[in-house]
Every structure is written in C-alpha cells, then in structure tokens.
C-alpha cells in the first residue's frame, strides 16, 4: 500500500462503530475524514464532514476533492416501516457513491450491517428465521423486504461500476463507547442498573425466558473496527461478507449477575411476561436521571441521549437463539477475539471516565 495515499472516509463517524474505527485508522497513520449528519462527538484528529447523505447536491459538494482510498460505511437511518428503511438507506448509499465517482480513487468500501440479515427486519423480526445457529454467511436471504439486502445490492452495483472491492460486516449487538446512539446496550444497561440502585429496586432482566437461557454472543466495537480495517487492507477481505462477533458465547443468566454485582445492585431473572425497559423506564428515568446527574456532576443529564430502551428490549426479548459462526473470517486470516465480560466492563469504565455514569 502506498504510504502517500492513506486517506479514509468513515460514514457515521460519530456512531458507536464509526468513532471506534476512526480512532483505529488515525492510530495507524491514516488521514481520516469523518462524515455525520449533524455535529457530534468525533475522535481527535478526524476531519469532520457534516452533511445529510439524503441531499445529493450537498453530499457532492462536501466530498469533492477528498478522494479516499477506503470508505467505511457504519451509518443508517431508522424509519417507521421497512419500505421507508429501504428507501432512505439505499438513497444515502447511492448519493455517497455518486459524490465519490467524479474524483475516483476508491479502492475498497466496507459496509456494516448486522444480524437482521438472518433474523429479518424490525417489523418482521425473528419470526421467519430459517437458518440453524450459529448463523453462517452462506445462508440465503429471507423472503421479507430488508434494507440490509437492498444496501448490499446498491454496494455490489457501485463496485462493478466504479471498480472498487467491497466487504460486508454482519455484527451482533455491539458493546462500544458512544452517546446519543440508536443501539447502545452497554450504556443502556449501565443507566438501568444505576437507576435501579438509586430507586432501591431489583435489576430485573427485561427480556424473555428464552433469551435468558439461550446461548448467544455479542460484538465488541473495537473488534468490529479491527475487522473493518483488516478487510479494507487485505486481499483476503475483498468481495466477501463476514460475521463479526467476539468469538466466545455466553448465557445472559450467567452474565446478568456479574453486571448486577459490578453495579452493587440486587438482580432478578425474567418473568413469564417480560418487564421491558420501555415499560419500566420511559416515564420514570428522565426525572430521576436528571437528579443523579446533578448530584454526581455527570456530563449528560438527558437520559434519552444515553439509553436506547427499545433496542435492548428488542435484543433481549427475542424468542429465538441467536449466535454467529466466525469460521469464514478466521480462515481468511482475521483471528482477533474478545472476552465478552471484559468487553462489557471495559466500556463501563470508559463511560465512567467520560462522566456519563457515576
């Protein structure tokens, strides 16, 4: 690889994956341009680009002359229906590729998706799963419309037209460091545990009995970033889809008491009817969290910027077993892994250092 042209564009640079991969690229000597829809947290050293990818003209202007060698797409927009998800999340990719085309120079594009590839979209989530666990990358697409499939098709079309290689990365629930993020389980559960301790109520597992007992896995954000960079810089990663999970498996009935012990709060397992986080916390949390933040001198008093109740409810409420196979990635040469408990508590420590939780 040329030492002269080490320029990367990270789309979604303020998100849970985008922040991480941006830091990693900077540490490896890349010039990193970080695109996001609105001003927000981006790692030191990132050259910020604030633009809405749904605006093709603004996108073309914002990206003119950057000419990145690699592009890593970690952003998506959530809408009410899957038809709308498909419409907006393919439009962002088309506008991105159209803006990059005039300058050329793109060698590889890495697209982050997830396990809804195997589980189905939000409105048909985990109802028509046909694959055996652990999920393998070779599984055929489900019949339901799915914005991940639509994004892949746009990616493949652009790769053929513009001549770059591609990779798709299917992560499970991401344990990472980010704020005001739509899918952030570590911070959500940390806020939940803190509120339970404040209110002297048990740290109740908010999901299904099935998910409490099933074997599962998750994805550490740092590990995800490492695979994104690896695929973009190694020929073994070209034109392939890869699962990305920590490489260990666990049951929530094993990890949940460890989380409770860390936060010094009593815990309880699931009930027949899940006591969801949205039900427990939507009305209660804002006022209580504001009091905690003021008393403890926390950096963010708005709990809605920290906790994504709906996303954790969705993952923890599943009635199907969900874990992924990492053989393909390992055989290709990506051998990195993480311990899930260490991943969780590492992120908790980082949130404490940032004064986001007490």
Coordinates of C-alpha atoms in Angstrom, one line a residue:
X1 CA 0.0 0.0 0.0
X2 CA 1.3 3.4 -0.9
X3 CA 2.4 5.5 2.1
X4 CA 1.4 8.6 0.2
X5 CA -2.3 7.8 -0.3
X6 CA -3.6 6.6 3.1
X7 CA -6.9 8.5 3.2
X8 CA -10.1 7.1 4.6
X9 CA -13.7 8.2 4.7
X10 CA -15.8 7.0 7.6
X11 CA -19.5 7.4 7.2
X12 CA -21.2 7.6 10.5
X13 CA -18.1 8.8 12.3
X14 CA -20.0 9.9 15.4
X15 CA -21.6 6.5 16.0
X16 CA -20.7 3.5 18.1
X17 CA -18.7 1.8 15.3
X18 CA -17.7 4.9 13.4
X19 CA -16.0 6.5 16.4
X20 CA -14.0 3.4 17.1
X21 CA -12.8 2.6 13.6
X22 CA -11.9 6.3 13.1
X23 CA -9.6 6.2 16.1
X24 CA -8.0 3.0 14.9
X25 CA -7.3 4.3 11.5
X26 CA -5.8 7.5 12.9
X27 CA -3.6 5.4 15.2
X28 CA -2.4 3.5 12.1
X29 CA -1.4 6.8 10.3
X30 CA -4.5 7.3 8.1
X31 CA -5.9 10.6 7.2
X32 CA -9.5 10.2 8.3
X33 CA -12.5 12.2 7.1
X34 CA -15.5 11.6 9.3
X35 CA -18.9 12.1 7.9
X36 CA -22.1 12.5 10.0
X37 CA -25.5 14.1 9.6
X38 CA -25.0 16.5 12.5
X39 CA -22.1 17.9 14.5
X40 CA -21.2 15.5 17.3
X41 CA -18.6 13.5 19.0
X42 CA -15.7 12.5 16.7
X43 CA -12.3 11.3 17.8
X44 CA -9.5 13.8 17.9
X45 CA -7.7 14.0 14.6
X46 CA -10.8 13.3 12.5
X47 CA -11.5 15.8 9.8
X48 CA -15.2 16.5 10.2
X49 CA -17.8 16.5 7.4
X50 CA -21.3 17.4 8.4
X51 CA -23.8 16.6 5.7
X52 CA -27.1 14.8 5.1
X53 CA -26.5 12.0 2.6
X54 CA -30.1 12.3 1.6
X55 CA -29.2 15.6 -0.1
X56 CA -27.3 14.6 -3.2
X57 CA -26.1 18.1 -4.1
X58 CA -24.8 18.9 -0.6
X59 CA -23.1 15.4 -0.5
X60 CA -21.3 16.0 -3.8
X61 CA -20.1 19.4 -2.6
X62 CA -18.9 18.1 0.8
X63 CA -17.0 15.2 -0.7
X64 CA -15.5 16.9 -3.7
X65 CA -11.7 16.5 -3.8
X66 CA -11.4 14.2 -0.8
X67 CA -10.7 11.1 -3.0
X68 CA -10.5 8.5 -0.2
X69 CA -8.8 5.2 -0.8
X70 CA -11.1 3.3 1.5
X71 CA -14.6 4.1 2.6
X72 CA -16.2 2.5 5.7
X73 CA -20.0 2.9 6.0
X74 CA -21.3 2.5 9.5
X75 CA -24.4 4.8 9.4
X76 CA -28.0 4.0 8.9
X77 CA -31.3 5.9 9.3
X78 CA -34.2 4.2 11.1
X79 CA -37.8 4.8 9.8
X80 CA -41.2 3.5 10.8
X81 CA -41.5 0.8 8.1
X82 CA -39.1 -1.4 6.2
X83 CA -40.2 0.1 2.9
X84 CA -39.1 3.5 4.3
X85 CA -35.9 2.0 5.7
X86 CA -35.1 0.6 2.2
X87 CA -35.9 3.9 0.5
X88 CA -33.7 6.1 2.7
X89 CA -30.8 3.8 3.4
X90 CA -30.3 3.0 -0.3
X91 CA -30.6 6.7 -1.2
X92 CA -27.8 7.5 1.2
X93 CA -25.5 4.9 -0.5
X94 CA -26.4 6.0 -4.0
X95 CA -25.8 9.6 -3.2
X96 CA -22.5 8.7 -1.5
X97 CA -21.2 6.7 -4.5
X98 CA -22.4 9.4 -6.9
X99 CA -20.5 12.0 -5.0
X100 CA -17.3 9.9 -4.9
X101 CA -17.4 8.9 -8.6
X102 CA -16.1 12.1 -10.2
X103 CA -12.8 12.1 -8.3
X104 CA -12.3 8.3 -8.4
X105 CA -9.6 6.6 -6.4
X106 CA -11.8 4.5 -4.1
X107 CA -10.2 1.1 -3.8
X108 CA -12.4 -0.6 -1.2
X109 CA -15.8 0.0 0.5
X110 CA -16.7 -1.8 3.8
X111 CA -20.4 -1.8 4.7
X112 CA -21.6 -2.5 8.2
X113 CA -24.9 -4.3 8.5
X114 CA -26.0 -6.9 11.1
X115 CA -27.8 -10.0 12.1
X116 CA -31.2 -8.7 10.8
X117 CA -29.7 -10.3 7.6
X118 CA -30.6 -13.6 9.3
X119 CA -33.4 -12.5 11.6
X120 CA -35.4 -10.3 9.3
X121 CA -36.4 -6.6 9.6
X122 CA -37.8 -4.9 12.6
X123 CA -41.4 -5.3 11.5
X124 CA -41.0 -9.0 10.8
X125 CA -38.2 -9.6 13.4
X126 CA -37.2 -13.1 14.3
X127 CA -40.5 -14.6 13.0
X128 CA -39.3 -16.3 9.9
X129 CA -35.8 -17.4 10.8
X130 CA -34.8 -20.5 8.8
X131 CA -31.1 -20.7 9.5
X132 CA -29.7 -23.0 12.1
X133 CA -27.5 -21.4 14.7
X134 CA -24.7 -20.5 14.6
X135 CA -25.6 -18.3 11.6
X136 CA -23.3 -18.7 8.6
X137 CA -22.6 -16.1 5.9
X138 CA -23.7 -18.6 3.2
X139 CA -27.4 -18.5 4.3
X140 CA -29.8 -17.4 1.6
X141 CA -31.7 -14.2 2.0
X142 CA -35.1 -14.3 3.7
X143 CA -38.2 -13.5 1.6
X144 CA -39.1 -10.4 3.6
X145 CA -38.0 -7.0 2.3
X146 CA -34.9 -6.0 4.2
X147 CA -32.9 -2.8 3.9
X148 CA -29.7 -4.7 4.5
X149 CA -30.3 -6.7 1.3
X150 CA -31.1 -3.5 -0.6
X151 CA -27.9 -1.8 0.7
X152 CA -25.9 -4.8 -0.4
X153 CA -27.4 -4.6 -3.9
X154 CA -26.5 -0.9 -4.2
X155 CA -23.0 -1.7 -3.0
X156 CA -22.5 -4.5 -5.5
X157 CA -23.8 -2.3 -8.3
X158 CA -21.5 0.5 -7.4
X159 CA -18.5 -1.8 -7.0
X160 CA -19.0 -3.1 -10.5
X161 CA -19.5 0.4 -12.0
X162 CA -16.6 2.2 -10.1
X163 CA -14.2 -0.7 -9.9
X164 CA -13.7 -1.0 -6.2
X165 CA -13.7 -4.1 -4.0
X166 CA -16.2 -4.4 -1.1
X167 CA -16.8 -6.2 2.1
X168 CA -20.0 -6.6 4.3
X169 CA -19.7 -7.0 8.0
X170 CA -22.6 -8.6 10.0
X171 CA -22.3 -7.6 13.6
X172 CA -24.4 -8.8 16.5
X173 CA -25.3 -6.4 19.4
X174 CA -22.3 -4.0 19.7
X175 CA -20.7 -3.3 23.0
X176 CA -19.0 0.1 22.5
X177 CA -18.5 3.7 23.5
X178 CA -20.9 6.2 22.0
X179 CA -23.5 8.7 23.1
X180 CA -26.9 9.6 21.5
X181 CA -26.7 6.3 19.6
X182 CA -29.7 4.3 18.5
X183 CA -28.2 0.9 19.5
X184 CA -26.1 1.0 22.7
X185 CA -26.6 -1.8 25.1
X186 CA -23.7 -1.3 27.5
X187 CA -24.7 2.3 28.3
X188 CA -28.4 1.4 28.3
X189 CA -27.8 -1.4 30.9
X190 CA -25.4 0.8 32.9
X191 CA -28.0 3.5 33.1
X192 CA -30.7 0.9 34.0
X193 CA -28.5 -0.6 36.8
X194 CA -27.7 2.9 38.1
X195 CA -31.4 3.8 38.3
X196 CA -32.2 0.5 40.0
X197 CA -29.6 1.2 42.6
X198 CA -30.9 4.8 43.1
X199 CA -34.5 3.6 43.5
X200 CA -33.6 0.5 45.5
X201 CA -35.3 -1.8 43.1
X202 CA -34.0 -5.1 41.6
X203 CA -32.1 -5.2 38.4
X204 CA -34.7 -7.3 36.6
X205 CA -33.7 -9.0 33.3
X206 CA -36.2 -7.2 30.9
X207 CA -36.2 -9.9 28.2
X208 CA -37.6 -13.3 27.5
X209 CA -37.1 -16.5 29.4
X210 CA -35.8 -18.0 26.2
X211 CA -33.1 -15.3 25.8
X212 CA -32.2 -15.7 29.4
X213 CA -31.4 -19.3 28.8
X214 CA -30.2 -19.5 25.2
X215 CA -26.6 -19.4 24.2
X216 CA -25.7 -16.1 22.5
X217 CA -22.8 -13.8 21.5
X218 CA -22.1 -10.1 21.0
X219 CA -19.7 -7.9 19.1
X220 CA -17.1 -5.6 20.8
X221 CA -16.8 -2.3 18.9
X222 CA -13.0 -2.4 19.0
X223 CA -13.0 -5.9 17.5
X224 CA -15.5 -4.7 14.8
X225 CA -13.3 -1.8 13.9
X226 CA -10.3 -4.1 13.6
X227 CA -12.2 -6.4 11.2
X228 CA -13.4 -3.4 9.1
X229 CA -9.8 -2.1 8.7
X230 CA -8.5 -5.6 8.1
X231 CA -11.0 -6.3 5.3
X232 CA -10.2 -2.9 3.7
X233 CA -6.4 -3.6 3.7
X234 CA -6.1 -7.3 3.0
X235 CA -6.9 -9.1 -0.2
X236 CA -8.5 -11.9 1.8
X237 CA -11.2 -9.5 2.8
X238 CA -12.2 -8.4 -0.7
X239 CA -15.6 -9.1 -2.1
X240 CA -16.8 -11.1 0.9
X241 CA -19.4 -10.9 3.7
X242 CA -18.2 -11.7 7.2
X243 CA -19.9 -12.3 10.5
X244 CA -18.2 -10.4 13.3
X245 CA -18.7 -11.5 17.0
X246 CA -16.4 -11.8 19.9
X247 CA -15.7 -15.5 19.4
X248 CA -16.9 -16.6 22.8
X249 CA -20.5 -17.5 23.7
X250 CA -22.5 -16.9 26.9
X251 CA -25.9 -17.1 28.5
X252 CA -27.5 -13.9 30.0
X253 CA -28.3 -15.9 33.1
X254 CA -24.5 -16.2 33.6
X255 CA -23.6 -12.6 32.7
X256 CA -26.5 -10.7 34.3
X257 CA -25.5 -11.4 37.9
X258 CA -21.9 -10.2 37.1
X259 CA -23.3 -6.9 35.8
X260 CA -25.5 -6.6 38.9
X261 CA -22.6 -7.3 41.2
X262 CA -20.5 -4.7 39.4
X263 CA -23.1 -2.0 40.0
X264 CA -23.8 -3.3 43.5
X265 CA -27.5 -3.9 42.9
X266 CA -29.7 -6.9 43.6
X267 CA -30.8 -8.8 40.4
X268 CA -33.8 -10.9 39.3
X269 CA -34.3 -13.1 36.3
X270 CA -37.1 -12.8 33.7
X271 CA -40.8 -13.1 34.3
X272 CA -43.3 -15.0 32.1
X273 CA -44.2 -11.7 30.6
X274 CA -41.1 -9.6 30.1
X275 CA -40.9 -6.4 32.2
X276 CA -39.4 -4.3 29.3
X277 CA -37.1 -1.4 29.8
X278 CA -39.5 0.9 27.9
X279 CA -42.3 -0.1 30.3
X280 CA -40.1 0.4 33.4
X281 CA -38.1 3.4 32.4
X282 CA -39.6 5.7 29.7
X283 CA -41.7 7.7 32.2
X284 CA -39.6 7.2 35.3
X285 CA -36.0 7.6 34.1
X286 CA -35.8 11.2 32.9
X287 CA -36.6 12.9 36.2
X288 CA -34.5 10.5 38.3
X289 CA -31.6 10.6 36.0
X290 CA -31.5 14.4 36.0
X291 CA -31.2 14.3 39.8
X292 CA -28.4 11.8 39.6
X293 CA -26.6 13.8 37.0
X294 CA -26.8 17.0 39.0
X295 CA -25.7 15.3 42.2
X296 CA -22.8 13.4 40.7
X297 CA -21.7 16.1 38.2
X298 CA -22.3 13.9 35.2
X299 CA -21.8 15.2 31.7
X300 CA -25.2 14.4 30.2
X301 CA -28.4 14.9 32.2
X302 CA -30.7 13.9 29.3
X303 CA -31.2 10.1 29.8
X304 CA -32.7 9.8 26.2
X305 CA -29.2 10.6 24.8
X306 CA -27.7 7.7 26.8
X307 CA -30.2 4.8 26.9
X308 CA -31.8 3.1 23.9
X309 CA -34.5 1.2 25.8
X310 CA -36.2 -0.1 22.7
X311 CA -33.1 -1.6 21.2
X312 CA -32.1 -3.5 24.3
X313 CA -35.7 -4.7 24.7
X314 CA -35.6 -5.9 21.1
X315 CA -32.4 -7.9 21.5
X316 CA -33.2 -9.3 25.0
X317 CA -36.8 -10.1 24.1
X318 CA -36.1 -12.5 21.2
X319 CA -37.7 -16.0 21.3
X320 CA -35.0 -17.5 19.0
X321 CA -31.4 -18.4 19.7
X322 CA -29.0 -16.0 18.1
X323 CA -25.3 -16.6 17.7
X324 CA -22.9 -16.5 14.7
X325 CA -20.2 -18.6 13.2
X326 CA -16.8 -17.0 12.8
X327 CA -15.1 -19.7 10.8
X328 CA -15.1 -17.9 7.5
X329 CA -13.4 -14.8 9.0
X330 CA -10.8 -16.9 10.8
X331 CA -10.0 -19.0 7.7
X332 CA -9.4 -15.7 5.8
X333 CA -6.9 -14.7 8.4
X334 CA -8.8 -12.5 10.8
X335 CA -8.0 -14.1 14.2
X336 CA -8.8 -11.4 16.7
X337 CA -11.2 -12.0 19.5
X338 CA -12.6 -10.5 22.7
X339 CA -13.8 -11.8 26.1
X340 CA -17.4 -10.6 26.4
X341 CA -17.4 -9.8 30.2
X342 CA -14.1 -7.9 29.8
X343 CA -15.6 -6.1 26.8
X344 CA -18.7 -5.0 28.8
X345 CA -16.8 -3.8 31.8
X346 CA -14.1 -2.1 29.7
X347 CA -16.8 0.0 28.1
X348 CA -18.4 0.7 31.6
X349 CA -15.0 2.1 32.7
X350 CA -14.8 4.3 29.7
X351 CA -18.3 5.7 30.3
X352 CA -17.3 6.4 33.9
X353 CA -14.1 8.2 32.8
X354 CA -16.2 10.3 30.5
X355 CA -18.5 11.2 33.4
X356 CA -21.5 9.7 31.7
X357 CA -22.4 7.4 34.5
X358 CA -21.4 7.7 38.2

